[in-house]
Coordinates of C-alpha atoms and ligand atoms in Angstrom, one line a residue:
Chain A
M1 CA 116.5 98.8 120.3
A2 CA 116.8 95.7 122.3
N3 CA 114.2 96.9 124.9
K4 CA 111.0 95.8 123.2
T5 CA 108.7 97.4 125.7
G6 CA 109.8 100.9 125.0
A7 CA 112.8 103.0 124.0
T8 CA 114.1 106.4 124.9
I9 CA 113.8 109.0 122.1
E10 CA 115.9 112.0 122.2
L11 CA 115.5 114.9 119.8
L12 CA 118.2 117.5 120.0
N13 CA 118.0 120.9 118.2
V14 CA 116.1 119.3 115.4
S15 CA 115.1 121.6 112.6
K16 CA 113.4 121.1 109.2
V17 CA 113.4 123.6 106.4
Y18 CA 111.3 122.5 103.4
P19 CA 112.8 123.3 100.0
N20 CA 111.7 126.7 98.8
Q21 CA 110.2 127.7 102.1
P22 CA 111.3 130.9 103.7
E23 CA 110.6 129.7 107.3
P24 CA 111.5 126.5 108.9
A25 CA 108.6 124.2 109.6
V26 CA 110.3 123.0 112.8
E27 CA 113.0 125.0 114.6
N28 CA 115.4 123.7 117.2
F29 CA 113.1 121.1 118.7
T30 CA 114.6 119.5 121.7
M31 CA 112.8 116.8 123.7
T32 CA 113.5 113.6 125.6
I33 CA 110.8 110.9 125.8
N34 CA 111.2 108.2 128.4
P35 CA 110.7 104.5 127.7
G36 CA 107.1 103.5 127.8
E37 CA 105.9 107.1 127.8
L38 CA 103.0 108.4 125.7
V39 CA 103.8 111.9 124.6
M40 CA 101.1 114.0 122.9
L41 CA 102.2 116.7 120.5
V42 CA 99.3 119.1 120.4
G43 CA 98.9 122.4 118.6
P44 CA 97.0 124.2 115.8
S45 CA 97.0 123.0 112.3
G46 CA 100.3 123.8 110.5
C47 CA 102.4 124.3 113.6
G48 CA 104.7 121.5 112.6
K49 CA 103.5 118.5 114.6
T50 CA 103.5 116.1 111.7
T51 CA 106.8 117.2 110.5
T52 CA 108.3 116.8 113.9
M53 CA 106.9 113.3 114.3
K54 CA 107.9 112.1 110.8
M55 CA 111.5 112.9 111.3
I56 CA 111.7 110.2 113.9
N57 CA 111.2 107.5 111.3
R58 CA 112.8 109.5 108.6
I59 CA 109.8 109.8 106.4
I60 CA 111.0 113.4 106.5
E61 CA 114.7 113.9 106.8
P62 CA 115.8 116.5 109.4
S63 CA 117.7 119.5 108.0
S64 CA 119.8 119.7 111.2
G65 CA 120.0 118.4 114.7
S66 CA 120.1 114.8 115.9
I67 CA 117.6 112.2 116.8
K68 CA 118.5 109.2 119.0
I69 CA 116.6 106.1 119.9
D70 CA 118.0 104.3 122.8
G71 CA 121.2 106.3 122.3
Q72 CA 121.6 105.3 118.6
D73 CA 121.7 108.1 116.1
I74 CA 118.9 107.2 113.7
L75 CA 120.8 108.8 110.8
T76 CA 123.4 106.1 111.1
L77 CA 120.9 103.3 110.9
D78 CA 119.6 101.7 107.8
Q79 CA 116.4 103.5 107.0
N80 CA 114.2 100.5 106.4
Q81 CA 115.6 98.6 109.4
L82 CA 114.8 101.7 111.5
R83 CA 111.2 101.8 110.2
R84 CA 110.6 98.1 110.8
N85 CA 111.2 98.9 114.5
I86 CA 108.8 101.8 114.6
G87 CA 105.1 101.3 114.4
Y88 CA 103.5 103.9 112.2
V89 CA 99.8 104.9 112.2
I90 CA 98.5 107.7 110.1
Q91 CA 95.1 109.4 109.9
Q92 CA 94.3 108.2 106.4
I93 CA 95.2 104.7 107.7
G94 CA 96.7 103.6 104.4
L95 CA 95.8 99.9 104.6
F96 CA 96.8 97.9 101.5
P97 CA 93.5 97.5 99.6
H98 CA 94.7 94.4 97.7
M99 CA 95.7 92.5 100.7
T100 CA 93.4 90.8 103.3
I101 CA 93.3 92.0 106.8
A102 CA 95.6 89.2 107.9
E103 CA 98.1 90.0 105.1
N104 CA 98.1 93.7 106.1
V105 CA 98.9 92.8 109.7
A106 CA 101.6 90.4 108.6
V107 CA 103.5 93.0 106.5
V108 CA 106.3 93.9 108.9
P109 CA 106.8 90.4 110.3
T110 CA 107.1 89.2 106.7
L111 CA 109.7 91.8 106.0
L112 CA 111.5 90.7 109.1
G113 CA 111.5 87.1 107.8
W114 CA 109.4 85.5 110.5
S115 CA 108.3 81.9 109.9
K116 CA 104.8 81.3 108.6
D117 CA 103.5 79.7 111.8
K118 CA 104.8 82.5 113.9
I119 CA 103.3 85.1 111.7
R120 CA 99.9 83.4 111.7
A121 CA 99.8 83.2 115.4
R122 CA 100.9 86.8 115.7
V123 CA 98.3 88.1 113.3
A124 CA 95.5 86.4 115.3
E125 CA 97.0 87.7 118.6
M126 CA 97.1 91.3 117.2
L127 CA 93.5 91.2 115.8
E128 CA 92.3 90.0 119.2
L129 CA 94.2 92.8 120.9
V130 CA 92.3 95.4 118.9
E131 CA 89.1 93.5 119.4
L132 CA 88.5 92.2 116.0
D133 CA 87.6 88.5 115.8
P134 CA 90.3 86.8 113.7
S135 CA 87.9 84.1 112.4
V136 CA 85.6 86.9 111.1
F137 CA 88.1 89.5 109.9
S138 CA 91.3 87.7 108.8
N139 CA 90.2 87.0 105.2
R140 CA 88.3 90.2 104.6
Y141 CA 89.6 93.1 102.6
P142 CA 89.9 96.6 103.9
K143 CA 87.0 97.9 101.9
Q144 CA 84.7 95.5 103.7
L145 CA 85.4 97.2 107.1
S146 CA 84.0 100.3 108.7
G147 CA 86.3 103.3 109.3
G148 CA 86.7 102.4 112.9
Q149 CA 87.5 98.8 112.2
Q150 CA 90.1 99.9 109.6
Q151 CA 91.8 102.1 112.1
R152 CA 91.9 99.2 114.5
V153 CA 93.6 97.1 111.8
G154 CA 96.0 100.1 111.3
V155 CA 97.0 99.9 115.0
A156 CA 97.3 96.1 114.8
R157 CA 99.5 96.4 111.8
A158 CA 101.7 98.9 113.5
L159 CA 102.1 96.7 116.6
S160 CA 102.6 93.4 114.8
A161 CA 106.3 93.2 115.0
D162 CA 106.3 94.5 118.6
P163 CA 108.3 97.6 117.9
P164 CA 109.6 99.6 120.9
V165 CA 108.4 102.9 119.4
M166 CA 105.1 103.9 117.9
L167 CA 104.3 107.1 115.9
M168 CA 100.7 108.0 115.5
D169 CA 99.5 111.0 113.5
E170 CA 95.9 111.9 114.4
P171 CA 95.0 108.2 114.2
F172 CA 91.4 108.8 115.4
G173 CA 90.9 112.1 113.7
A174 CA 88.8 110.9 110.8
T175 CA 86.3 108.9 112.8
D176 CA 82.9 110.0 114.1
P177 CA 82.8 111.2 117.8
I178 CA 81.3 108.0 119.2
T179 CA 83.7 105.7 117.3
R180 CA 86.6 108.0 118.4
E181 CA 85.7 107.8 122.0
R182 CA 85.6 104.0 121.8
L183 CA 88.9 103.8 120.0
Q184 CA 90.5 106.2 122.5
A185 CA 89.3 104.1 125.4
E186 CA 90.5 100.9 123.8
F187 CA 93.8 102.4 122.9
Q188 CA 94.2 103.6 126.5
Q189 CA 93.6 100.1 127.7
L190 CA 96.0 98.7 125.1
Q191 CA 98.8 101.1 126.0
A192 CA 98.4 100.2 129.7
N193 CA 99.3 96.7 128.7
I194 CA 102.0 97.1 126.1
G195 CA 103.9 100.2 127.4
K196 CA 105.3 101.4 124.1
T197 CA 107.1 104.6 123.7
I198 CA 104.6 106.6 121.7
V199 CA 104.6 109.9 120.0
F200 CA 101.0 110.8 119.3
V201 CA 100.1 113.9 117.2
T202 CA 96.7 115.5 117.7
H203 CA 95.1 118.9 117.4
D204 CA 92.4 117.9 119.9
F205 CA 93.4 119.0 123.3
E206 CA 90.7 116.8 125.0
E207 CA 92.3 113.8 123.3
A208 CA 95.7 114.9 124.5
I209 CA 94.5 115.1 128.1
K210 CA 92.7 111.9 128.0
L211 CA 95.5 109.8 126.5
G212 CA 98.8 111.5 127.2
D213 CA 101.3 110.8 130.0
R214 CA 102.8 114.1 129.0
I215 CA 101.6 116.8 126.6
A216 CA 103.8 119.1 124.6
V217 CA 101.7 122.2 123.6
L218 CA 103.3 123.5 120.4
S219 CA 103.1 126.8 118.6
K220 CA 104.4 127.8 115.2
R221 CA 107.6 126.1 114.0
S222 CA 106.9 123.4 116.6
K223 CA 108.0 125.7 119.5
I224 CA 107.3 123.9 122.8
E225 CA 105.2 126.3 124.9
Q226 CA 104.8 123.8 127.7
F227 CA 105.8 120.2 128.2
D228 CA 104.2 118.6 131.3
T229 CA 101.6 116.1 132.5
P230 CA 98.0 116.9 131.7
A231 CA 97.2 117.7 135.3
N232 CA 100.1 120.1 135.6
I233 CA 99.3 121.9 132.4
L234 CA 95.6 122.2 133.4
A235 CA 96.6 123.5 136.9
N236 CA 99.4 125.8 135.8
P237 CA 99.3 126.8 132.1
A238 CA 102.6 128.3 131.3
S239 CA 101.3 131.1 129.2
E240 CA 98.3 132.8 127.7
Y241 CA 98.8 130.7 124.6
V242 CA 98.6 127.5 126.6
A243 CA 95.6 128.8 128.6
S244 CA 93.8 129.7 125.4
F245 CA 94.5 126.2 124.1
I246 CA 93.0 124.6 127.2
G247 CA 89.9 126.7 126.6
E248 CA 86.8 126.7 128.9
G249 CA 86.3 124.4 131.7
A250 CA 89.8 123.7 132.9
A251 CA 88.6 122.7 136.3
L252 CA 86.2 120.1 134.9
K253 CA 88.9 118.7 132.6
R254 CA 91.3 118.4 135.6
L255 CA 88.6 116.6 137.6
A256 CA 88.2 114.1 134.8
L257 CA 91.8 113.1 135.3
M258 CA 91.5 112.6 139.1
R259 CA 90.1 109.6 141.0
V260 CA 87.4 109.7 143.6
D261 CA 90.1 108.2 146.0
S262 CA 91.8 111.6 146.1
A263 CA 88.7 113.4 147.5
V264 CA 87.2 111.0 150.0
E265 CA 86.4 112.6 153.3
S266 CA 85.0 110.9 156.4
G267 CA 81.4 111.3 157.3
N268 CA 78.0 110.0 156.3
A269 CA 75.9 110.8 153.2
T270 CA 72.7 109.7 151.6
G271 CA 72.2 109.1 147.9
P272 CA 73.5 106.8 145.2
A273 CA 77.0 105.6 146.2
I274 CA 80.0 106.1 143.8
S275 CA 83.0 103.9 143.2
R276 CA 86.5 104.9 144.4
D277 CA 87.8 104.2 140.8
E278 CA 85.5 106.7 139.2
N279 CA 86.8 110.1 138.2
L280 CA 86.0 113.2 140.1
R281 CA 84.1 114.7 137.2
V282 CA 81.6 111.9 137.5
A283 CA 81.6 112.4 141.3
L284 CA 80.8 116.1 140.9
D285 CA 78.0 115.2 138.6
S286 CA 76.5 112.9 141.3
V287 CA 76.8 115.6 143.9
V288 CA 75.0 118.1 141.7
L289 CA 72.3 115.6 140.9
N290 CA 72.1 115.0 144.7
A291 CA 71.1 118.7 145.1
G292 CA 74.6 119.6 146.1
R293 CA 74.7 117.3 149.1
P294 CA 77.6 114.9 149.6
V295 CA 77.3 111.4 148.2
P296 CA 78.6 108.2 149.8
V297 CA 81.6 106.3 148.4
V298 CA 81.5 102.6 148.0
G299 CA 83.6 101.1 150.9
G300 CA 83.2 104.0 153.2
G301 CA 83.5 107.8 153.4
R302 CA 81.9 110.4 151.1
V303 CA 82.7 113.2 148.6
S304 CA 81.4 116.7 148.8
I305 CA 81.8 120.0 146.9
E306 CA 84.3 121.0 149.5
S307 CA 86.4 117.8 149.3
I308 CA 86.4 117.9 145.5
S309 CA 87.5 121.5 145.4
A310 CA 90.1 120.8 148.0
A311 CA 91.5 118.0 145.8
L312 CA 91.8 120.5 143.1
G313 CA 93.7 122.8 145.5
I314 CA 91.0 125.3 145.8
D315 CA 90.1 126.6 149.3
V316 CA 86.3 126.8 149.2
S317 CA 86.0 128.5 152.6
R318 CA 87.7 131.6 151.0
L319 CA 85.5 131.7 148.0
G320 CA 82.9 134.5 148.1
Q321 CA 84.7 136.5 150.7
Chain B
M1 CA 78.5 96.5 40.3
G2 CA 75.6 94.1 40.5
K3 CA 73.4 93.5 43.5
Y4 CA 75.3 91.4 46.1
D5 CA 73.8 88.1 47.1
L6 CA 74.6 87.5 50.8
S7 CA 73.7 83.9 50.6
L8 CA 76.7 83.2 48.4
I9 CA 79.1 84.0 51.3
W10 CA 78.4 80.7 53.0
P11 CA 79.6 78.4 50.2
F12 CA 82.6 80.7 49.8
F13 CA 83.4 80.4 53.5
L14 CA 83.2 76.6 53.4
D15 CA 85.3 76.4 50.3
K16 CA 88.0 78.6 51.7
L17 CA 87.8 77.3 55.3
D18 CA 91.4 76.0 55.5
E19 CA 92.8 79.3 54.3
I20 CA 90.5 81.3 56.5
I21 CA 91.7 79.4 59.6
E22 CA 95.3 79.8 58.5
L23 CA 95.0 83.6 58.1
S24 CA 93.0 83.9 61.3
T25 CA 95.7 82.0 63.2
E26 CA 98.4 84.3 61.7
H27 CA 96.4 87.3 62.6
V28 CA 96.0 86.2 66.2
L29 CA 99.7 85.2 66.4
V30 CA 101.0 88.5 65.0
V31 CA 98.8 90.4 67.5
L32 CA 99.9 88.2 70.4
I33 CA 103.6 88.6 69.6
S34 CA 103.6 92.3 69.0
V35 CA 101.5 93.1 72.1
L36 CA 103.8 90.9 74.1
L37 CA 106.8 92.8 72.9
A38 CA 105.1 96.1 73.6
T39 CA 104.1 94.9 77.1
I40 CA 107.6 93.8 78.0
F41 CA 109.0 97.1 76.8
G42 CA 106.1 99.4 77.8
V43 CA 105.5 98.1 81.3
S44 CA 109.3 98.1 82.0
L45 CA 109.4 101.7 80.7
G46 CA 106.4 102.6 82.9
L47 CA 107.9 101.0 86.0
F48 CA 111.1 102.9 85.4
A49 CA 109.6 106.3 84.4
W50 CA 106.5 106.7 86.6
D51 CA 108.2 108.8 89.2
K52 CA 110.5 110.8 86.9
P53 CA 108.4 113.7 85.6
L54 CA 110.6 114.4 82.5
L55 CA 111.1 110.9 81.4
R56 CA 107.5 110.0 82.0
S57 CA 106.2 112.9 79.9
A58 CA 108.7 112.2 77.2
S59 CA 107.8 108.5 77.0
I60 CA 104.0 109.1 76.8
A61 CA 104.5 112.0 74.3
T62 CA 106.7 109.8 72.1
A63 CA 104.3 106.9 72.2
G64 CA 101.6 109.3 71.3
V65 CA 103.4 110.7 68.3
I66 CA 104.1 107.2 67.0
L67 CA 100.4 106.5 67.1
T68 CA 99.6 109.5 64.9
I69 CA 101.9 108.2 62.1
P70 CA 99.5 106.7 59.4
S71 CA 100.0 102.9 59.4
M72 CA 100.6 102.7 55.7
A73 CA 103.4 105.2 56.0
L74 CA 105.0 103.5 58.9
L75 CA 104.9 100.1 57.2
A76 CA 106.3 101.6 54.0
L77 CA 109.1 103.3 55.9
M78 CA 110.1 100.0 57.3
I79 CA 110.4 98.1 54.0
P80 CA 114.0 99.3 53.2
T81 CA 115.3 98.2 56.6
F82 CA 113.2 95.2 57.4
G83 CA 111.9 94.0 54.1
L84 CA 108.5 92.5 53.7
G85 CA 106.4 90.1 55.8
W86 CA 106.3 89.4 59.5
V87 CA 109.2 91.5 60.8
P88 CA 108.0 95.0 59.8
T89 CA 104.5 94.0 60.8
L90 CA 105.5 92.9 64.3
I91 CA 107.6 96.0 64.8
A92 CA 104.9 98.4 63.6
L93 CA 102.2 96.8 65.7
A94 CA 104.4 96.8 68.8
L95 CA 105.1 100.5 68.3
Y96 CA 101.4 101.3 67.9
S97 CA 100.6 99.3 71.0
L98 CA 103.0 101.2 73.2
L99 CA 100.9 104.2 74.0
P100 CA 98.1 102.6 76.0
I101 CA 100.5 100.3 77.7
V102 CA 103.0 102.9 78.8
R103 CA 100.4 105.5 79.7
N104 CA 98.2 103.1 81.7
T105 CA 101.2 101.7 83.6
V106 CA 102.3 105.2 84.5
V107 CA 98.8 106.4 85.4
G108 CA 98.1 103.2 87.4
L109 CA 101.3 103.4 89.4
R110 CA 100.8 107.1 90.1
E111 CA 97.1 106.7 91.2
V112 CA 98.1 104.6 94.2
P113 CA 96.9 106.7 97.2
E114 CA 99.6 108.7 98.9
A115 CA 98.5 107.3 102.3
V116 CA 99.1 103.7 101.0
M117 CA 102.5 104.7 99.7
E118 CA 103.5 106.4 102.9
S119 CA 102.4 103.6 105.1
A120 CA 104.3 101.2 102.9
R121 CA 107.5 103.2 103.2
G122 CA 106.8 103.8 106.9
M123 CA 106.8 100.1 107.5
G124 CA 110.2 99.7 106.1
M125 CA 109.6 98.5 102.6
S126 CA 112.4 99.3 100.1
P127 CA 111.3 101.3 97.0
L128 CA 111.5 98.2 94.8
R129 CA 109.4 96.3 97.2
V130 CA 106.8 99.1 97.4
L131 CA 106.7 99.1 93.6
L132 CA 106.3 95.4 93.1
S133 CA 104.3 94.3 96.1
V134 CA 102.1 97.4 96.7
Q135 CA 101.9 99.6 93.6
M136 CA 101.9 97.0 90.9
P137 CA 99.1 94.9 92.3
I138 CA 97.0 98.0 92.9
A139 CA 97.7 99.4 89.5
W140 CA 97.2 96.0 87.8
P141 CA 93.5 96.5 86.6
V142 CA 94.5 99.8 85.0
I143 CA 97.6 98.3 83.3
L144 CA 95.5 95.4 82.1
T145 CA 93.0 97.8 80.6
G146 CA 96.0 99.4 78.7
L147 CA 96.9 95.9 77.4
R148 CA 93.3 95.4 76.3
V149 CA 93.2 98.6 74.4
A150 CA 96.6 97.9 72.9
T151 CA 95.3 94.5 71.7
Q152 CA 92.2 95.9 70.1
L153 CA 94.4 98.5 68.4
A154 CA 96.8 95.9 67.1
I155 CA 94.0 93.6 65.8
G156 CA 92.6 96.5 63.7
I157 CA 95.9 97.8 62.4
A158 CA 97.2 94.3 61.7
S159 CA 94.9 94.1 58.7
I160 CA 96.9 96.7 57.0
A161 CA 100.0 94.5 57.3
A162 CA 99.0 92.8 54.0
Y163 CA 100.3 96.0 52.4
V164 CA 103.9 94.9 53.2
A165 CA 103.0 91.3 52.4
G166 CA 102.5 90.7 56.1
P167 CA 100.5 87.9 57.7
G168 CA 96.8 87.9 58.7
L169 CA 93.3 88.5 57.5
G170 CA 94.3 91.8 55.8
V171 CA 95.3 89.6 52.9
Y172 CA 91.6 88.9 52.3
I173 CA 90.5 92.5 52.7
F174 CA 93.2 93.8 50.3
K175 CA 92.4 91.0 47.8
G176 CA 88.7 91.9 47.9
L177 CA 89.4 95.6 47.5
S178 CA 91.8 95.1 44.7
M179 CA 89.3 93.0 42.6
L180 CA 86.3 95.2 43.3
G181 CA 83.5 94.3 40.9
A182 CA 84.7 90.7 40.5
K183 CA 82.6 87.8 41.6
N184 CA 84.2 87.1 45.0
A185 CA 85.4 90.6 45.8
L186 CA 82.9 91.3 48.6
N187 CA 83.2 87.7 49.9
F188 CA 86.9 88.2 50.5
A189 CA 86.5 91.7 52.1
L190 CA 83.5 90.7 54.2
T191 CA 85.0 87.4 55.4
G192 CA 88.2 89.2 56.4
T193 CA 86.3 91.9 58.3
V194 CA 84.0 89.6 60.1
M195 CA 86.8 87.3 61.2
I196 CA 88.7 90.3 62.5
I197 CA 85.6 91.4 64.5
I198 CA 85.2 87.9 65.9
I199 CA 88.9 87.8 66.9
A200 CA 88.5 91.2 68.6
L201 CA 85.5 89.9 70.6
L202 CA 87.3 86.8 71.6
F203 CA 90.3 88.8 72.8
D204 CA 88.0 91.1 74.8
A205 CA 86.4 88.1 76.5
L206 CA 89.8 86.7 77.3
F207 CA 90.8 90.0 78.9
I208 CA 87.7 90.1 81.0
L209 CA 88.6 86.6 82.2
I210 CA 92.2 87.4 82.9
K211 CA 91.1 90.5 84.8
R212 CA 88.8 88.5 87.0
L213 CA 91.5 85.8 87.7
T214 CA 94.4 88.2 88.4
T215 CA 92.9 91.1 90.2
S216 CA 92.7 90.9 94.0
R217 CA 89.2 90.7 95.4
G218 CA 90.0 93.7 97.5
I219 CA 90.2 96.1 94.6
R220 CA 87.7 94.5 92.2
G221 CA 85.0 97.0 91.3
Ligands
ADP401 N1 106.2 118.7 102.0 C1 106.1 120.0 102.4 N2 106.7 121.0 101.6 C2 106.6 122.3 102.0 N3 106.0 122.7 103.1 C3 105.4 121.8 103.9 C4 105.5 120.4 103.6 N4 104.8 119.7 104.6 C5 104.4 120.6 105.5 N5 104.8 121.9 105.1 C6 104.6 123.1 105.9 O1 105.2 123.0 107.1 C7 104.4 123.5 108.2 C8 104.1 122.4 109.2 O2 103.3 121.4 108.6 P1 102.9 120.1 109.4 O3 104.1 119.5 110.1 O4 102.1 119.3 108.5 O5 101.9 120.8 110.5 P2 100.8 120.1 111.4 O6 101.0 118.6 111.4 O7 101.0 120.7 112.8 O8 99.5 120.5 110.9 C9 103.2 124.0 107.5 O9 103.3 125.4 107.3 C10 103.1 123.3 106.2 O10 102.5 124.1 105.2
MG402 MG1 99.6 117.1 110.7

């Protein structure tokens, strides 16, 4: 695991049968995750997402199959050494209540034997990274923080030793919708900078689309129904199962993933101009508010219903025929 | 028995002051030593047994059974082996103190939330490290409460040690009871009892102080 900015994770025919259970919780799971990639495991409750993820840091031991990180079989590594190189964030957060925020963030660096000065600097850096002012929060205790702040600390703690791999099990699942959106946006920004290899478990498809580089849609026993980019899954769901998981409004969800850039056409328009960096869902909103007439784009050109539909691959001229 | 005149206890107290101090010191000492022994043994047992269902139940059950043995009987049983005096007293008190200590250690360690345990393991702490640097500090207030209960228990039962010629204020209580009707009978019994209550209150205050000083601010109620 020398590559600190991300490692390859390979799972090959991994299965897990819990003691006294008739059926495996995970059966023949095979997946390769590229360095720096954020893979979302999404599926209904009980389908085996958590079990699959927790086998990667051996919180759960696989019954069969092999798991490799950067080519090394994790079963041959010392369990605790392995875990110190894998950031771990769980829904219930699990901060240590008797330790200050700074001490919580310092746990893995301390286990790794870093010097006091290096740890202190690192803790401050991590807290800033998750937008908590170190001078305010370092000496507080977890119970003095809101749920959203605690989860930020959870992320900072997982990142503190700069592990190449992160495992995240519904990290934002317990927060209210507004906090969740903020945490997701911050996390997206964070991942853009740190480029870890991340396995992220969620049952929220919207969250999967928003954050994932690739999404694995899972059904019972962690069977992979489709493993592809959010845009491709939305455009071409592989089965009824996947389509039902996407739910209503697939086109709007796809638009949210696309930039205005991809739908600019030449021509003039009147109305409030929209930035090229915005997503097409916002652009469509503007067009609708503009009574369906095209809206100008900052820097030249315009977007219209037709250009947006074309960007989605829909031929508007044939609609209604 | 004539009417007792409470005002006579003060001259009695002053007259016997040296002896009262000596007996009180003995009482405190015998409680300290026996609770210390019980703590060393009981906490170790708890640390070892908390995650082993069979051993854990067996330990708590055994400590519970010991506590149901009448103290006179237990002390008498020890005379043939350990003779009279300090030794049987210390052993009996240590045995009686075990239950709250073992039970609270086990309960405290088991009460640590699963999420905290899992994130500790997930970060690469060894089981011993998890036990000592995560579970133990979180369980500490509960364990300390066990020590406090054990101490109160020992303070009370220690007065019966006089029965095997043991140390402490029990000497006064037994003396008073054995000469009931005599002039100083109630003075002896009352002085012994009041001093025991004072010692119990002082120990309680001490434990409140220790709890404040040794519990992380993050888990203080
Ligand atoms: N420790 C366990 N012992 C027995 N069965 C378990 C255990 N953990 C999970 N399971 C079962 O395995 C299946 C998958 O669980 P899980 O991986 O937690 O699913 P998900 O995270 O997708 O909700 C479920 O049927 C669950 O009941
Ligand atoms: Mg789960």
